[in-house]
Tab-separated table of C-alpha atoms in Angstrom:
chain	number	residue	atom	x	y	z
A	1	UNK	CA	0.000	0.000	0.000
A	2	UNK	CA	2.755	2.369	0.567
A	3	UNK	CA	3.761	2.487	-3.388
A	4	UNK	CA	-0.148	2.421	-4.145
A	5	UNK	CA	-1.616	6.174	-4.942
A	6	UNK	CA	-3.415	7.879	-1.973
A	7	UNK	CA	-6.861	7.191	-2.733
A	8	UNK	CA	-9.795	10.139	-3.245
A	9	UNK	CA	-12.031	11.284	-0.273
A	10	UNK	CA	-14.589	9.373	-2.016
A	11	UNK	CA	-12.857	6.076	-2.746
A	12	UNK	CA	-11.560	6.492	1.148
A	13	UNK	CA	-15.017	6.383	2.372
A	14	UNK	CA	-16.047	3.771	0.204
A	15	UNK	CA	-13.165	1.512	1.436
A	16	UNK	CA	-14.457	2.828	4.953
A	17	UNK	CA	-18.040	1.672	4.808
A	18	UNK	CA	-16.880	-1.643	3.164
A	19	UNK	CA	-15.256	-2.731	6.067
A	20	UNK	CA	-18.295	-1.451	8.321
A	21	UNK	CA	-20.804	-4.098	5.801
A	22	UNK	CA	-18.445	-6.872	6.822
A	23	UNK	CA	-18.345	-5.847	10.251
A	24	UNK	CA	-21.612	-5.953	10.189
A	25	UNK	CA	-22.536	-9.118	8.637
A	26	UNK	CA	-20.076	-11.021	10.798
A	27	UNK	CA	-18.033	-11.924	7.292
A	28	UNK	CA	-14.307	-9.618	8.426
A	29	UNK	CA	-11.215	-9.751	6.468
A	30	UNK	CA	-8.814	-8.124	9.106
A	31	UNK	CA	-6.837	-7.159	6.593
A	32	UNK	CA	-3.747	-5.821	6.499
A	33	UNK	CA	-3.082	-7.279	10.540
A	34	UNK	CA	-0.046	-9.790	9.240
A	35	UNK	CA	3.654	-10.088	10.141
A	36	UNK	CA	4.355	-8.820	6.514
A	37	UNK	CA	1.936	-5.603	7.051
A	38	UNK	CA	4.052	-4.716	10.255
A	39	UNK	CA	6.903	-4.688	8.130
A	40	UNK	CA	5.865	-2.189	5.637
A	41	UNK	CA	4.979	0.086	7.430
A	42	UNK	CA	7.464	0.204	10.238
A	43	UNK	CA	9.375	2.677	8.035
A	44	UNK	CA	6.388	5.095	7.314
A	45	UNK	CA	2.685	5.859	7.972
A	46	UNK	CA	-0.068	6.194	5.131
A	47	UNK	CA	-3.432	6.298	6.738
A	48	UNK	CA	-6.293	6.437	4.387
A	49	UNK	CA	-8.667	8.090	6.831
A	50	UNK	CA	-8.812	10.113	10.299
A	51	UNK	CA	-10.925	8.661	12.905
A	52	UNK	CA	-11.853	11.051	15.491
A	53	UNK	CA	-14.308	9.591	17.391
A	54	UNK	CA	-15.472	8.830	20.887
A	55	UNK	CA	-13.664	7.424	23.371
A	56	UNK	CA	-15.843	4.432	23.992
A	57	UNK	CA	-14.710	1.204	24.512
A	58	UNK	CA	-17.493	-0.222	22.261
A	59	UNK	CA	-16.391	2.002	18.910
A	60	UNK	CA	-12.587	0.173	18.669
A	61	UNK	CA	-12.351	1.747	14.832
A	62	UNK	CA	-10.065	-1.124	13.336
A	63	UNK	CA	-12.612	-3.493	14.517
A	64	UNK	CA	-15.734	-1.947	13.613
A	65	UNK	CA	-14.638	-0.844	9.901
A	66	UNK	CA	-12.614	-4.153	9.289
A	67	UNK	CA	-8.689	-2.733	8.591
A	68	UNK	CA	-5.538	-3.234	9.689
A	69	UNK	CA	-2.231	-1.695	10.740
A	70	UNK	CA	-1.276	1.702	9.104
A	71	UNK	CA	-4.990	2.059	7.951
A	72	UNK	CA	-6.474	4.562	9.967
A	73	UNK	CA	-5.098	7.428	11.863
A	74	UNK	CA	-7.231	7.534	15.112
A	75	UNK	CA	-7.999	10.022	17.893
A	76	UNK	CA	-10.279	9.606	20.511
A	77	UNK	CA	-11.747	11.836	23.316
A	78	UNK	CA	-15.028	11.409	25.437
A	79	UNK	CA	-18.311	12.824	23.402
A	80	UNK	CA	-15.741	13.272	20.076
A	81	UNK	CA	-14.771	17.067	22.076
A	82	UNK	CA	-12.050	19.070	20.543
A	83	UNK	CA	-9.411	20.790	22.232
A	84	UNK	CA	-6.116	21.644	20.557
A	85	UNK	CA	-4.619	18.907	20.580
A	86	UNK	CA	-7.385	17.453	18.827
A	87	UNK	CA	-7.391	19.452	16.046
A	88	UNK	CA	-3.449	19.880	16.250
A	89	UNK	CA	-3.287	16.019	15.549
A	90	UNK	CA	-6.146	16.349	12.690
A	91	UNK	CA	-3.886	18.880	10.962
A	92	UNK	CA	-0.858	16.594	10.880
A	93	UNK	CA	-2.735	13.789	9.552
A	94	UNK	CA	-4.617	15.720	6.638
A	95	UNK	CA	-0.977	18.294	6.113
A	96	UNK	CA	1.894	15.810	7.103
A	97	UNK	CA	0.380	12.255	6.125
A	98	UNK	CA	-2.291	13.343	3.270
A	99	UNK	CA	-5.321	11.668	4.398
A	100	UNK	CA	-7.853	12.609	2.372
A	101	UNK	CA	-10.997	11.841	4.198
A	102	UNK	CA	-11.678	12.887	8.251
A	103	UNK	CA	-14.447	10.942	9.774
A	104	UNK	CA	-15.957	12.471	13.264
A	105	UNK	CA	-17.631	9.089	14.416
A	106	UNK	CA	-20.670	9.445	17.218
A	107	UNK	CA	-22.761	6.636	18.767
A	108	UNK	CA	-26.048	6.322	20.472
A	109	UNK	CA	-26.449	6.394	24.463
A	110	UNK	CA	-23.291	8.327	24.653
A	111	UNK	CA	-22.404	9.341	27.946
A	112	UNK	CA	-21.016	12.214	27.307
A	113	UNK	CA	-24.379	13.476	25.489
A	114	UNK	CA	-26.336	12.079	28.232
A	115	UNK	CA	-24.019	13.895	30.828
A	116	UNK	CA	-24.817	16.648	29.310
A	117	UNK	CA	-28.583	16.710	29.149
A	118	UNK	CA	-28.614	15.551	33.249
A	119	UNK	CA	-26.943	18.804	33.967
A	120	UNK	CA	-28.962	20.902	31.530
A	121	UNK	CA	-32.354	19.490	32.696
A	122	UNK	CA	-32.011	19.025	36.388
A	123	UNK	CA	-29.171	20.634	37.447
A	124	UNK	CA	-27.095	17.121	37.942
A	125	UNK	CA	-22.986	18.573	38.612
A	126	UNK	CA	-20.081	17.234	38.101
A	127	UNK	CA	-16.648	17.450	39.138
A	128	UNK	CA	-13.114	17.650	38.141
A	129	UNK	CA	-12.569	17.619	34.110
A	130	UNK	CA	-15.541	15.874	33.359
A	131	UNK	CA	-17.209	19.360	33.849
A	132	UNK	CA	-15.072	20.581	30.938
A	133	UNK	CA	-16.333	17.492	28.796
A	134	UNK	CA	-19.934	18.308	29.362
A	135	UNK	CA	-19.389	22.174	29.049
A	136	UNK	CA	-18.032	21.516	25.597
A	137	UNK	CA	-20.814	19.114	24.509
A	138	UNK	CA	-23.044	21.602	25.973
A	139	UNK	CA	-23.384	23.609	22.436
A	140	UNK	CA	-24.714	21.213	20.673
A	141	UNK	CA	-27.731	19.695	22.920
A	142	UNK	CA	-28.569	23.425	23.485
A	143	UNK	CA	-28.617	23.711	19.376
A	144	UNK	CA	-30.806	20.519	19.142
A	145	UNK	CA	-32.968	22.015	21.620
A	146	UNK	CA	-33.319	25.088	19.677
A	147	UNK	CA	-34.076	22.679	16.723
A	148	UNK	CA	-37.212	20.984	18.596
A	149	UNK	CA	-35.321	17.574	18.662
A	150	UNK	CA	-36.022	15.597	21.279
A	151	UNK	CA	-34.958	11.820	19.970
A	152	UNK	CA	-31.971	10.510	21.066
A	153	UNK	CA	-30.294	9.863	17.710
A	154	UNK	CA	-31.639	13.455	16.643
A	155	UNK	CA	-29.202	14.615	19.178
A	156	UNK	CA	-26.480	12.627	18.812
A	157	UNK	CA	-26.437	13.106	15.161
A	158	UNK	CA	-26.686	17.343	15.610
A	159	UNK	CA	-23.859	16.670	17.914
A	160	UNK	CA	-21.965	15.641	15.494
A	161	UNK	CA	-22.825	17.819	12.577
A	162	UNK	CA	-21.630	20.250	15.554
A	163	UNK	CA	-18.411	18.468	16.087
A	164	UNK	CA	-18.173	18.319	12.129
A	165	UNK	CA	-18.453	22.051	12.139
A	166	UNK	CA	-16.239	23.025	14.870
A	167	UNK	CA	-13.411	21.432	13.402
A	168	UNK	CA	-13.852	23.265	9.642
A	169	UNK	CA	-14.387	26.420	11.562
A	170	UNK	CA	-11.704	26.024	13.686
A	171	UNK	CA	-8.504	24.757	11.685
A	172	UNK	CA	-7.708	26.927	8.579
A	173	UNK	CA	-5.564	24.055	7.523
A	174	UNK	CA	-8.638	21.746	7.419
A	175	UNK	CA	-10.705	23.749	6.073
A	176	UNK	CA	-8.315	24.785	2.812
A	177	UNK	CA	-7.187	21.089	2.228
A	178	UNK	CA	-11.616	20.436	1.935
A	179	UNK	CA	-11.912	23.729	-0.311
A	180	UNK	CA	-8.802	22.322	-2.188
A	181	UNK	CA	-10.970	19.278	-2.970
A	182	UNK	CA	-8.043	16.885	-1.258
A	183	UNK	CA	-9.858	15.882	1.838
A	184	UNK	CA	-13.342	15.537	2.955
A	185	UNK	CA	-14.898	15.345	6.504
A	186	UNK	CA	-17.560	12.692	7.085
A	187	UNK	CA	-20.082	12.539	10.280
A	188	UNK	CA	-20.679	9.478	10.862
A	189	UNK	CA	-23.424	7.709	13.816
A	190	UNK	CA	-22.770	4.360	14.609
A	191	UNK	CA	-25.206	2.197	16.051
A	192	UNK	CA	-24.193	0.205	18.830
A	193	UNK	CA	-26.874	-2.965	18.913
A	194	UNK	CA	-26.284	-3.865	15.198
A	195	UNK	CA	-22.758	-2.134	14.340
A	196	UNK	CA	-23.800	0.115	11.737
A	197	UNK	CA	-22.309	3.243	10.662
A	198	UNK	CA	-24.629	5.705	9.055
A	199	UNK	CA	-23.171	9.227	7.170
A	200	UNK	CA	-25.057	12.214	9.273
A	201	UNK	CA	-23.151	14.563	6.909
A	202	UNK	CA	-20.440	15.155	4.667
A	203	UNK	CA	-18.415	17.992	3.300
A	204	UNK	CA	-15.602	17.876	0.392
A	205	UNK	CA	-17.970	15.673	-1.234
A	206	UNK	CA	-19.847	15.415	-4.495
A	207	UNK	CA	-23.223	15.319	-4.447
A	208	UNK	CA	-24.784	12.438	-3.985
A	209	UNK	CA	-22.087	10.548	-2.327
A	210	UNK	CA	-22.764	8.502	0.584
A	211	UNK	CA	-26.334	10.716	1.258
């Protein structure tokens, strides 16, 4: 893989939700997890894709989208929140490695969204950092609010279009490798009961793709 060309946002994501089907229907191909794998790419790093998603023990990414070693670049924080070292290690993926597709993955019952609707609703606290987690989720069950959602997924899915946002807003370098057409950046809810992966929404994209 390290001599093959750097494949397009769109061909990324394809080779992204692939792996999810298999997950899915119990028929993996762990690919690229071999002696001969570790190998090539002890040297260098070519990631296909950027998974920033939550920290959950339940959303392992090389599990639940079927890949291997030197497949996925992946960064994980409770509720998918973004600080700077979040979106410092996005940068060097998309500017350093060329990964053309960034994936913010979200899931339902997520604690961190739950958290966060205790304390908005009836006042539940919190202490130490985990105040800081629900303060930064905090923006987008306010937004769904303002939305009328009330549906669990409804949330969980603005949350992530928020997340989604934040990040294009937020890193110039992000934002000019989408406008450049290199990379793209995927929301994506994943289902925890069956192990599916559905696009909430997509930018860098052509139309039509993966809606």
């Amino acid at each position: 893989m390290n001599d093959a060309p750097t494949p397009s946002p769109s061909e990324a994501l394809e080779l992204l939700l692939a792996g999810n089907q298999r997950f899915i229907a119990g028929t993996p191909e762990h690919p690229n997890q071999d002696a001969a794998r570790r190998a090539e790419t002890a040297p260098a790093q070519r990631p296909f894709a950027v998974l920033f998603g939550c920290s959950d023990s339940r959303l392992a990414a090389e599990i639940i989208f079927d890949r291997g070693l030197g497949d996925l670049f992946v960064v994980r924080t409770a509720g998918h929140v973004a600080g700077a070292e979040v979106l410092g290690s996005i940068e060097y993926a998309v500017s350093v490695l060329d990964c053309p597709l960034v994936v913010v993955l979200g899931h339902d019952t997520c604690g961190a969204v739950a958290a966060t609707r205790a304390a908005l609703t009836d006042g539940v606290s919190t202490t130490g950092y985990v105040r800081d987690v629900i303060e930064r989720v905090t923006p987008s069950v306010l937004a769904a609010r303002a939305a009328g959602l009330t549906e669990e997924d409804d949330i969980i899915a603005e949350h992530i279009r928020h997340t989604v946002d934040l990040l294009l807003d937020r890193s110039r370098v992000l934002a000019d490798q989408v406008g450049a057409g290199r990379t793209a950046v995927v929301g994506l809810s994943y289902r925890l009961a069956d192990g599916s992966a559905r696009v909430v929404t997509t930018h860098g994209l052509p139309a039509g793709v993966a809606r």
